[in-house]
Coordinates of C-alpha atoms (C1' of nucleotides) in Angstrom, one line a residue:
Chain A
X1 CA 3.1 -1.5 2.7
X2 CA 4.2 -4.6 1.0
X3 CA 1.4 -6.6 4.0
X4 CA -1.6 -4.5 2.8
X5 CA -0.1 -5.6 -0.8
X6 CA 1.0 -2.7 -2.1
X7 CA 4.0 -3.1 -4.8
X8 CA 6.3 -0.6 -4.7
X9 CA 7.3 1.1 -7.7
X10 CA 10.6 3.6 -9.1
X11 CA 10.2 6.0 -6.8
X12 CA 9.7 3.6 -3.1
X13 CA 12.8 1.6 -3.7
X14 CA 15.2 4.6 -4.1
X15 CA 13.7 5.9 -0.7
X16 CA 14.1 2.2 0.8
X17 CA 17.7 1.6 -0.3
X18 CA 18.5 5.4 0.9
X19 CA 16.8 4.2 4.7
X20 CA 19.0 1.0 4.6
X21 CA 22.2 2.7 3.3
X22 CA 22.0 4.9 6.2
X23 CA 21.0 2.9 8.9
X24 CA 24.0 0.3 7.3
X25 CA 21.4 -2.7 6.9
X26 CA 22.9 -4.5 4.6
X27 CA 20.7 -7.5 4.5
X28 CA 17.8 -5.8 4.4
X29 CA 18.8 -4.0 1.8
X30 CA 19.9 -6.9 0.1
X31 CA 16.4 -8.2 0.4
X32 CA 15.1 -4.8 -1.5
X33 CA 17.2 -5.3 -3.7
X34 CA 16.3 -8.6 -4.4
X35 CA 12.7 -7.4 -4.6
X36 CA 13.3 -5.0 -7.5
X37 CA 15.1 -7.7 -9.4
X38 CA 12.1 -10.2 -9.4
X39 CA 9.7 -7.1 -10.0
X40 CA 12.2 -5.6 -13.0
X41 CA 12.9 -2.7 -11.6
X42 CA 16.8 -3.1 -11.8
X43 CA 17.0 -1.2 -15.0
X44 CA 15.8 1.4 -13.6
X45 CA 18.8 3.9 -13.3
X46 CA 17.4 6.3 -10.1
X47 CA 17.0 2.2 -8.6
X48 CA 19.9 1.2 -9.8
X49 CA 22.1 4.3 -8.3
X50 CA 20.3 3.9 -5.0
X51 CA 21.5 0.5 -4.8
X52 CA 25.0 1.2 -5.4
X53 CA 24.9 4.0 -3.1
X54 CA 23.1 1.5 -0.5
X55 CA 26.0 -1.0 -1.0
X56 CA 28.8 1.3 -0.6
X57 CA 27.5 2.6 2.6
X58 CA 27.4 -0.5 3.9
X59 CA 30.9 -1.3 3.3
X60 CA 30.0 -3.9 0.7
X61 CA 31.8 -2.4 -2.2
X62 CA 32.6 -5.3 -4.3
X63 CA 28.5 -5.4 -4.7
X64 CA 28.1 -2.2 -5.7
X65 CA 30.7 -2.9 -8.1
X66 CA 28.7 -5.5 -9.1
X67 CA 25.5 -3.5 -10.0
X68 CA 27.1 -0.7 -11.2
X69 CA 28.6 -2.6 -13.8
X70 CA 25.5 -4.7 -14.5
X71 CA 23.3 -1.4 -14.9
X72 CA 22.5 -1.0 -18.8
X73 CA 21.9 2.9 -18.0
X74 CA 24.0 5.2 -15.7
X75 CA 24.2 8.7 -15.3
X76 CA 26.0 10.9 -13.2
X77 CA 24.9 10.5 -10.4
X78 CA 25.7 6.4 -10.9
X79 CA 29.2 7.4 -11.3
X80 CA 29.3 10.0 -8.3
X81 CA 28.0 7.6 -6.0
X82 CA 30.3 4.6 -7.2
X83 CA 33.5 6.9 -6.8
X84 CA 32.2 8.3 -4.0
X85 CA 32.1 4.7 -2.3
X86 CA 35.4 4.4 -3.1
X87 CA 36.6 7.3 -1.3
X88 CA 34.9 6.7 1.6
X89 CA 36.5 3.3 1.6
X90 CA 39.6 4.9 1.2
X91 CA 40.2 3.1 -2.2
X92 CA 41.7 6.2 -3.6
X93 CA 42.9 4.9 -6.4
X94 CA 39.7 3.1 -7.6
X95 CA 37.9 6.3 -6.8
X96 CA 40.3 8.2 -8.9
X97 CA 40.6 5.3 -11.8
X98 CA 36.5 5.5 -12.1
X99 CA 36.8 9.0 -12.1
X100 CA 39.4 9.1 -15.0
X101 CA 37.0 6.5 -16.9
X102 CA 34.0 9.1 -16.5
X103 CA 35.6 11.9 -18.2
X104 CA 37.2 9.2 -20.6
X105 CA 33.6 8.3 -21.7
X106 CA 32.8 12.1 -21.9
X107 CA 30.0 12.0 -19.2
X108 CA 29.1 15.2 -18.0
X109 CA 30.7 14.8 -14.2
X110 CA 29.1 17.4 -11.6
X111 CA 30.3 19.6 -8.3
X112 CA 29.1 15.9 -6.5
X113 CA 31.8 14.2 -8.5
X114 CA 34.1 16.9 -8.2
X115 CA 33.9 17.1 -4.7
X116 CA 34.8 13.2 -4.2
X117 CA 37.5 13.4 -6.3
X118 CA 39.0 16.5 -5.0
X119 CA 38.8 15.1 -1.9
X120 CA 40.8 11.7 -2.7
X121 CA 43.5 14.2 -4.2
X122 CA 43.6 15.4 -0.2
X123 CA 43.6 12.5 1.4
X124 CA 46.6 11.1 -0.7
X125 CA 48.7 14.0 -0.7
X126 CA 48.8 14.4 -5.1
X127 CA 48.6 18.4 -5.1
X128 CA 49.7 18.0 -8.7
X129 CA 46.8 16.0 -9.9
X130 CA 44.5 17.9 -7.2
X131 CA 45.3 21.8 -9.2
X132 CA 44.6 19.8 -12.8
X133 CA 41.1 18.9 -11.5
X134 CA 40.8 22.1 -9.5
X135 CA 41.5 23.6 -13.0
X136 CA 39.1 21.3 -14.6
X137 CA 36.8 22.3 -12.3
X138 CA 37.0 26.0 -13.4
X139 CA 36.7 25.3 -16.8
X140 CA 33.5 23.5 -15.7
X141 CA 31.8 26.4 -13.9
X142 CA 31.6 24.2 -10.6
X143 CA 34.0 26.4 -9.0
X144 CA 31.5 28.4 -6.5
X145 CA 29.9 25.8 -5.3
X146 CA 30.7 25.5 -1.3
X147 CA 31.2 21.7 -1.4
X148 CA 33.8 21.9 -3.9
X149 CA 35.5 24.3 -1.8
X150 CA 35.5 22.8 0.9
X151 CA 37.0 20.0 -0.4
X152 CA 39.6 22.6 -2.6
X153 CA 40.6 24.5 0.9
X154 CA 41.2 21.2 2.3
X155 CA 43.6 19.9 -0.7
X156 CA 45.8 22.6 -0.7
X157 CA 45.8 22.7 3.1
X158 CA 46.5 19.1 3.2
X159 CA 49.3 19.6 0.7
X160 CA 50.8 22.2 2.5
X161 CA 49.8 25.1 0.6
X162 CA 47.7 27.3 2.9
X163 CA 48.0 30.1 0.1
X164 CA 46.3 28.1 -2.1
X165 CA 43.6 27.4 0.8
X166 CA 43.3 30.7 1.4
X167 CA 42.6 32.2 -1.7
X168 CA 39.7 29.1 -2.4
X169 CA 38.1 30.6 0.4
X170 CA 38.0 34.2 -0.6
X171 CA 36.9 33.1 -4.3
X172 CA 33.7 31.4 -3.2
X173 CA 31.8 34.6 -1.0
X174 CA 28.5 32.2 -0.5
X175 CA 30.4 30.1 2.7
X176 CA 28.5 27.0 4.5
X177 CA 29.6 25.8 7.6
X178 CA 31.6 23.0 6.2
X179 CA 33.6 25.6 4.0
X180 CA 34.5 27.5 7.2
X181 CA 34.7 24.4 9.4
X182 CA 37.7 23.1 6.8
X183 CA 39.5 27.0 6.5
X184 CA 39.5 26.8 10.0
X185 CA 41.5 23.5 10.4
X186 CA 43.5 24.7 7.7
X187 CA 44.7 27.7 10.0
X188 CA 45.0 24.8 13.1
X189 CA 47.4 23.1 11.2
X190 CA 49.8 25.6 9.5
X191 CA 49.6 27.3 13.3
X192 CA 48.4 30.9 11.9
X193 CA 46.6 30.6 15.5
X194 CA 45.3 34.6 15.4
X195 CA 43.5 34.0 11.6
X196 CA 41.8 30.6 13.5
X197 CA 40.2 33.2 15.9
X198 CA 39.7 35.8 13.4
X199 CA 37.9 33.2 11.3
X200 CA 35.4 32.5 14.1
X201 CA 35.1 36.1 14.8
X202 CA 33.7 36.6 11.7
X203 CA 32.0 33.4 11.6
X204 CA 29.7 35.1 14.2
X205 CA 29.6 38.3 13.1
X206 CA 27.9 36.9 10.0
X207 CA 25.9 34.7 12.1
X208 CA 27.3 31.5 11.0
X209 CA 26.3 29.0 13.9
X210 CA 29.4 27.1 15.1
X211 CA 28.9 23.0 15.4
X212 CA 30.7 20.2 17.3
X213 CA 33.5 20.1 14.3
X214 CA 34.1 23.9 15.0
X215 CA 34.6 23.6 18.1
X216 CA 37.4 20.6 17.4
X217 CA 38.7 23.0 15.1
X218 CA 39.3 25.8 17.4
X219 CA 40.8 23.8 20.1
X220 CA 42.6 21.8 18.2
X221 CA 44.4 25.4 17.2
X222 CA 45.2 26.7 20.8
X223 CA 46.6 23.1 21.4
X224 CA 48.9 23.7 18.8
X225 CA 49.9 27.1 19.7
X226 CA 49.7 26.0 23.3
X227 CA 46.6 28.5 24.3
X228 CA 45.3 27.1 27.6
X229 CA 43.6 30.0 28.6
X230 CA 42.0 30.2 25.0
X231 CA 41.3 26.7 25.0
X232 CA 39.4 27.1 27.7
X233 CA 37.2 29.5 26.8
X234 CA 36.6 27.9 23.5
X235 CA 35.0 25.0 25.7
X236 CA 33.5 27.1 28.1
X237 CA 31.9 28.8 24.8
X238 CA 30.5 25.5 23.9
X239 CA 27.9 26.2 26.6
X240 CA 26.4 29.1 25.1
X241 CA 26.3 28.0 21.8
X242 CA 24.5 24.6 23.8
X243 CA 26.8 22.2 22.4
X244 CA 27.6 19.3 24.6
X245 CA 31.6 18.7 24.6
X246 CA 31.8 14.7 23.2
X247 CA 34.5 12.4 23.5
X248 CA 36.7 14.3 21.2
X249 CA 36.4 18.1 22.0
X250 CA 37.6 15.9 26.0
X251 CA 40.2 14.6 24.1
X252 CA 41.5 17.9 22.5
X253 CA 41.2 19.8 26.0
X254 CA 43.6 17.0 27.6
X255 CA 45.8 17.1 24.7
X256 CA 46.0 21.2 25.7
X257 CA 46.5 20.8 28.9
X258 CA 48.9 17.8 28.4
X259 CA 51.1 19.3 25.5
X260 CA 51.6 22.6 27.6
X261 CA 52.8 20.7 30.2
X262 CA 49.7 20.5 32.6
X263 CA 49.2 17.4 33.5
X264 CA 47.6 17.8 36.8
X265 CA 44.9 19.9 34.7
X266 CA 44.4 17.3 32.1
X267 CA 43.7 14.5 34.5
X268 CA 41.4 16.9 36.1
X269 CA 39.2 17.4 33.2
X270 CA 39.3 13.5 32.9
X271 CA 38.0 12.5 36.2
X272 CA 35.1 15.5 35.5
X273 CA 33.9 14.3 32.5
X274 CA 30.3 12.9 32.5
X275 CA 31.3 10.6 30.2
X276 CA 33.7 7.3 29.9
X277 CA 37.1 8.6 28.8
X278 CA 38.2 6.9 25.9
X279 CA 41.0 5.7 24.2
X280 CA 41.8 8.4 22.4
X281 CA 41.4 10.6 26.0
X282 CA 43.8 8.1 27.5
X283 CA 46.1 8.8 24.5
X284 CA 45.9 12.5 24.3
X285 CA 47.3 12.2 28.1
X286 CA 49.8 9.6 27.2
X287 CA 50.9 12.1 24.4
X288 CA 51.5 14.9 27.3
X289 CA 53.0 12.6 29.4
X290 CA 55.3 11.7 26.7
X291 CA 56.7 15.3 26.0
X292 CA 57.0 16.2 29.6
X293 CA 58.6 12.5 30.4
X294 CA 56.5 12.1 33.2
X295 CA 56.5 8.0 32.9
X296 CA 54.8 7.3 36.1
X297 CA 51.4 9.0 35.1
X298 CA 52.0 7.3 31.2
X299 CA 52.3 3.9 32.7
X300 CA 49.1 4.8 35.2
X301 CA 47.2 5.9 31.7
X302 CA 48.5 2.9 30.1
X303 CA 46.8 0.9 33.1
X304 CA 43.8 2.6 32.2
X305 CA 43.7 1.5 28.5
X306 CA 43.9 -2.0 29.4
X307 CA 41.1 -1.8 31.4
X308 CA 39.2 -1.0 28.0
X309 CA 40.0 -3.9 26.4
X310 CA 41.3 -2.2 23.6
X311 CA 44.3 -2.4 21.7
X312 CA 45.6 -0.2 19.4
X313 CA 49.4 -0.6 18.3
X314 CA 50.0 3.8 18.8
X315 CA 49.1 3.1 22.1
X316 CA 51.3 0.7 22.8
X317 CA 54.1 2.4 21.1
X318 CA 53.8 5.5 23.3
X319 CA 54.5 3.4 25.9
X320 CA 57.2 1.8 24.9
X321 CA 58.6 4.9 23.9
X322 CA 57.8 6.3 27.1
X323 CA 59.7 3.9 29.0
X324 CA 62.7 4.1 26.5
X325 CA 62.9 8.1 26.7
X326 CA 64.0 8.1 30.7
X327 CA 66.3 5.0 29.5
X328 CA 64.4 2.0 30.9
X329 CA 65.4 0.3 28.1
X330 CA 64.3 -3.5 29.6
X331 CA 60.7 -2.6 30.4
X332 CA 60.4 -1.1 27.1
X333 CA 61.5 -4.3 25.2
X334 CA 58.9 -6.1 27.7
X335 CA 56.3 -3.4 26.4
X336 CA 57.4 -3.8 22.5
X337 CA 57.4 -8.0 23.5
X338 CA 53.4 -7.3 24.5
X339 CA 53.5 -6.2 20.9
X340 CA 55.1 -8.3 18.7
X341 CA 53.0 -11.0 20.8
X342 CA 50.1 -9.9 20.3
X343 CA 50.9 -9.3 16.7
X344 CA 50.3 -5.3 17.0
X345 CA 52.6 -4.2 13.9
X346 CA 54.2 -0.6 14.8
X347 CA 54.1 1.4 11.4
X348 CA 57.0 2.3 9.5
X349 CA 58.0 5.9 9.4
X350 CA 57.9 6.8 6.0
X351 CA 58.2 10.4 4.7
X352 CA 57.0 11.3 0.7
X353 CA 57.6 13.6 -2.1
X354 CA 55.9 14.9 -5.2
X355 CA 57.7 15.3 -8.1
X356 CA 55.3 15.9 -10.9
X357 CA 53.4 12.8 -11.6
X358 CA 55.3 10.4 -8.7
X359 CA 55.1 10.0 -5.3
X360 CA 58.8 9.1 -4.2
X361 CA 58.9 7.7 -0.4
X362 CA 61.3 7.1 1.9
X363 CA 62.0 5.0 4.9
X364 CA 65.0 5.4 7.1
X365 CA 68.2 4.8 5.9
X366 CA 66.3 3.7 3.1
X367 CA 68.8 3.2 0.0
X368 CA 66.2 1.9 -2.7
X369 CA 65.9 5.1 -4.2
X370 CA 67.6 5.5 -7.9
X371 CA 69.0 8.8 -6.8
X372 CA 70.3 7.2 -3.4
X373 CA 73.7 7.3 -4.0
X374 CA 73.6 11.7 -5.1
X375 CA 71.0 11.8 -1.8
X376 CA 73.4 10.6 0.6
X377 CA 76.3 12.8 -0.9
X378 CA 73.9 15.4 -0.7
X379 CA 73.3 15.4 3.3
X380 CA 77.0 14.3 3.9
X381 CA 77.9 17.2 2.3
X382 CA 75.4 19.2 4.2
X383 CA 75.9 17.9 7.8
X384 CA 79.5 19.2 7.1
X385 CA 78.0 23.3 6.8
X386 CA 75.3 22.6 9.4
X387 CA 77.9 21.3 11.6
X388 CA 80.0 24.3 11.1
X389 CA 76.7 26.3 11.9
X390 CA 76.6 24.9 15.2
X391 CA 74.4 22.2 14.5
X392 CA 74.8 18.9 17.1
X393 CA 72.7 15.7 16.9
X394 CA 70.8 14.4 19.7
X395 CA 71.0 10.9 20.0
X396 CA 68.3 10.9 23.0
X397 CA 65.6 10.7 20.5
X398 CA 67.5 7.3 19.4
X399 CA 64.6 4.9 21.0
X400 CA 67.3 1.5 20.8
X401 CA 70.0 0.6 23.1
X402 CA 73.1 0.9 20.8
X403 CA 76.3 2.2 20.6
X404 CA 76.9 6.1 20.2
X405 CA 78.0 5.9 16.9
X406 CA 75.2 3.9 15.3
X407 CA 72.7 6.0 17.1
X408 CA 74.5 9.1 15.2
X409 CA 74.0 6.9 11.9
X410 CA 70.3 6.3 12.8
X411 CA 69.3 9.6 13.3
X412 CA 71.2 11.0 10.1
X413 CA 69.2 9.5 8.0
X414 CA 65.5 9.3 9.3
X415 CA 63.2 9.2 6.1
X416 CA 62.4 13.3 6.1
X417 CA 66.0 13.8 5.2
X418 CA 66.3 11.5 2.6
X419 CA 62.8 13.2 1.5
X420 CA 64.7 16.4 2.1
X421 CA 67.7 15.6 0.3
X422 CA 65.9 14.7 -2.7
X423 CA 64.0 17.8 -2.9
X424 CA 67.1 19.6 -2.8
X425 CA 68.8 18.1 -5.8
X426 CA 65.7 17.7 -7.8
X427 CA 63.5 20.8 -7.3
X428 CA 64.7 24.8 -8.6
X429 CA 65.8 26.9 -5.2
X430 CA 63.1 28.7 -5.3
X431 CA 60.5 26.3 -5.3
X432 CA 59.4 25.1 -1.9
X433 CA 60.1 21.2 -0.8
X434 CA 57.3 20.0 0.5
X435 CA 57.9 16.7 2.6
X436 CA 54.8 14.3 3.9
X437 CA 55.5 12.3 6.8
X438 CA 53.0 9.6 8.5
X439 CA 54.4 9.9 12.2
X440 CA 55.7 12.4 14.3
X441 CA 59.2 14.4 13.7
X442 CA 61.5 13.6 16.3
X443 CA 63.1 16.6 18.0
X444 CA 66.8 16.4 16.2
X445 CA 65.4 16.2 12.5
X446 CA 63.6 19.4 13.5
X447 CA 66.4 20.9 15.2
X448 CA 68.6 19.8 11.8
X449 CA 65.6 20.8 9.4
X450 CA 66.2 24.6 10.4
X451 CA 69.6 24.7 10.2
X452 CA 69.5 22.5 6.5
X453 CA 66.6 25.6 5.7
X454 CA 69.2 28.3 7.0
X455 CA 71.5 26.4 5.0
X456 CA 70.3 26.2 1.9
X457 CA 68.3 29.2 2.1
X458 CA 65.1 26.8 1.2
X459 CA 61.6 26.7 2.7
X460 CA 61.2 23.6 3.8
X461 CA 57.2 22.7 4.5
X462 CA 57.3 19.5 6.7
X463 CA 54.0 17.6 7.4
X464 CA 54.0 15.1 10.6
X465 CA 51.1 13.0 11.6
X466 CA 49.5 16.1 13.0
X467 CA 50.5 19.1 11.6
X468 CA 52.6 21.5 9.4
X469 CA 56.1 22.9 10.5
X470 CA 57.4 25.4 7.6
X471 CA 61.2 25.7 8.2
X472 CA 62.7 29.3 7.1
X473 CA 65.6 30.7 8.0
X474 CA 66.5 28.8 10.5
X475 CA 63.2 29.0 12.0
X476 CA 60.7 26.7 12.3
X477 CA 56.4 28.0 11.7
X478 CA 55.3 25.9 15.1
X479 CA 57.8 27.8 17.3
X480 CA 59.4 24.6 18.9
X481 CA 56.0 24.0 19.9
X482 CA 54.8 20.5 18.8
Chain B
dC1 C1' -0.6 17.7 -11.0
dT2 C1' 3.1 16.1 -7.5
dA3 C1' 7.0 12.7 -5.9
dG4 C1' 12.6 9.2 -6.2
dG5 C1' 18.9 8.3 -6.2
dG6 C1' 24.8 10.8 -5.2
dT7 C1' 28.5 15.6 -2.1
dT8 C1' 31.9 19.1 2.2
dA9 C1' 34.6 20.2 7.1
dG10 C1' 37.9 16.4 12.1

DNA sequence: CTAGGGTTAG
């Protein structure tokens, strides 16, 4: 257009920055950028948004900072696609400052901004904030629209109130996919495994067309509950609604097989897939192999890891802990050596809490908290009753080399207790204690979880890297299954 | 007379 010198005008460059954002060409975007600033079309606020939208995309935040604060006119959909940058950036708390500033400056925010915003609320655990804009949003009249609540089901799931997910999703009648796509993970990850397959019962029966993220969905819901035979007619299924399995929906059928102890299966399915497995196929295995402490087929996925020339530090941490579990303590300091020496940082356990407007987080043995000294007396005093309940630590989930009596000091005080602890002391017996944690329970805190919730006679809803366990008298929602 | 920019689910 611009050879057979044409100029464009207010309506091409929104369409060209849209084409770049997607495709992520920043420098050519950059270049039509460039062009509407030498033509004067930068004041232009349908240009202007587009740009901002076109640098977020492509990662380059800081410049659509840049011309969203040089614009002399925004509107909402400016705003919504600043704040949306953000959260795809996982700068929550840029999105959610921007977002505050919006309503601060009275401009009429929409079901796009609500969406966002609802969604950082998810992503960063803050179901107190999360219900004040869901309320917000009610006042608002953007409560029906399926994008919000998808994004609602999702926060409350996240949070670890399925109720609240639940009832979203019987408020809002008119469904898209993406609204029964996120109900359905909801299910997968509070483990009500039958209302998963009710769900997708009635997802055909309306003739709602199941995509690729349904189908994750599903299976990642039998490999929670442990469903092979479900599992694989889920994938089988695939077929017939011509979806072609990726790297993922591979992933979840070996992290079946694996978790139900069928190894044998789950390197089966990996030597028939058409494709390259990947890491994360490699890791589902490792994950099996982990459980059912079957090291000589962990170290022969390890192996295959390498080979990919990729390096992520929860890889190599499984294998370390892989080696440590049958007690090969010496090869799994030469695995944790490969590393610190290659600088891959293992991640702290850390569990979380919400108390009204605060976040309070925990590592283990952590004493930093104001309340420490009241938390410690706290699960002191209940180790006592669960003891006399028949509660007895396992140290095997100890991963050092140490003495007996500082592995029973470790594991006493792993950062979900302390969470735990605080809940107890701070929140009314009725209410709920809802614990966030960012890596996987170890088998003692969940053997002492139930007995604290039979205890205490408190719910306890605990959230690992992967799912939700919801301890109740004495029982735990996942069935020992995890 | 028409037309352009921003959302969800893993």
């Amino acid at each position: 257009m611009l050879d057979c010198g044409f100029r464009p005008d207010d309506h091409i460059y929104p369409s060209a920055m849209k084409a770049c954002g997607m495709l992520s060409w920043c420098e050519f975007g950059r270049s039509v950028h460039c062009l509407a600033l030498k033509t004067g079309f930068d004041g232009d606020v349908f240009v202007g948004s587009s740009v901002v939208d076109m640098y977020a995309k492509c990662e380059e935040i800081r410049d659509a900072r840049k011309v969203f604060d040089g614009m002399p006119v925004r509107n909402v959909v400016s705003w919504s696609g600043m704040i949306c940058g953000y959260t795809q950036l996982g700068e929550d708390d840029e999105a959610l400052r921007l977002f505050k500033q919006a309503l601060w400056e009275d401009l009429d925010v929409n079901d796009f901004t609500f969406s966002s915003v609802i969604r950082v609320c998810g992503n960063s655990t803050l179901l107190e904030l999360g219900k004040q804009i869901h309320g917000l949003c009610l006042k608002m009249g953007y409560d029906s629209s399926s994008f919000v609540g998808s994004s609602l089901v999702s926060l409350y799931s996240k949070c670890g109130v399925i109720e609240g997910a639940y009832q979203v999703f019987e408020e809002i009648p008119d469904r898209n996919l993406g609204m029964w796509n996120a109900m359905l993970i909801a299910c997968a990850q509070h483990a009500h495994i039958r209302k998963a397959f009710d769900l997708f019962r009635q997802m055909e029966s309306v003739r709602m067309k199941p995509n690729f993220i349904t189908f994750l969905c599903v299976l990642y819901a039998c490999s929670h509950a442990g469903l092979v035979e479900e599992g694989k007619h889920y994938f089988e299924l695939m077929k017939v609604y011509g979806i072609e399995p990726g790297e993922q929906h591979y992933a979840s059928m070996v992290d079946l097989l694996g978790r139900a102890g069928r190894l044998r299966d789950a390197i089966a399915i990996i030597n028939e897939m058409p494709i390259k497995p990947t890491e994360s196929v490699w890791g589902a295995l490792l994950t099996g192999c982990r459980i059912h402490k079957d090291t000589e087929l962990a170290v022969y996925a390890a192996d295959r890891v390498f080979e990919l020339g990729q390096v992520s530090s929860g890889m190599h941490v499984l294998l370390a802990n892989a080696y440590a579990a049958t007690g090969r303590y010496e090869e799994a300091g030469r695995a944790r050596k490969v590393l610190r020496d290659r600088g891959v940082k293992k991640e702290t356990g850390l569990s979380w809490v919400e108390q009204g407007n605060c976040v309070h987080t925990f590592a283990a043995g952590d004493r930093r908290h104001p309340k420490s000294d009241e938390i410690y007396r706290k699960l002191e005093e209940l180790g006592e009753k669960m003891e006399r309940a028949g509660y007895v630590a396992d140290t095997s989930f100890v991963l050092r080399e140490v003495g007996s009596d500082e592995k029973n000091q470790a594991i006493r005080y792993h950062s979900e207790r302390l969470a735990i602890a605080f809940g107890l002391i701070t929140f009314p017996p009725e209410r709920p204690i809802r614990v966030m944690k960012n890596l996987r329970v170890c088998g003692d805190c969940h053997t002492a979880i139930k007995f604290m919730s039979n205890c205490t006679g408190r719910v306890i809803i605990l959230r690992d890297n992967n799912r939700f366990h919801r301890f109740e008298d004495g029982k735990c929602s996942c069935g020992d299954y995890w």
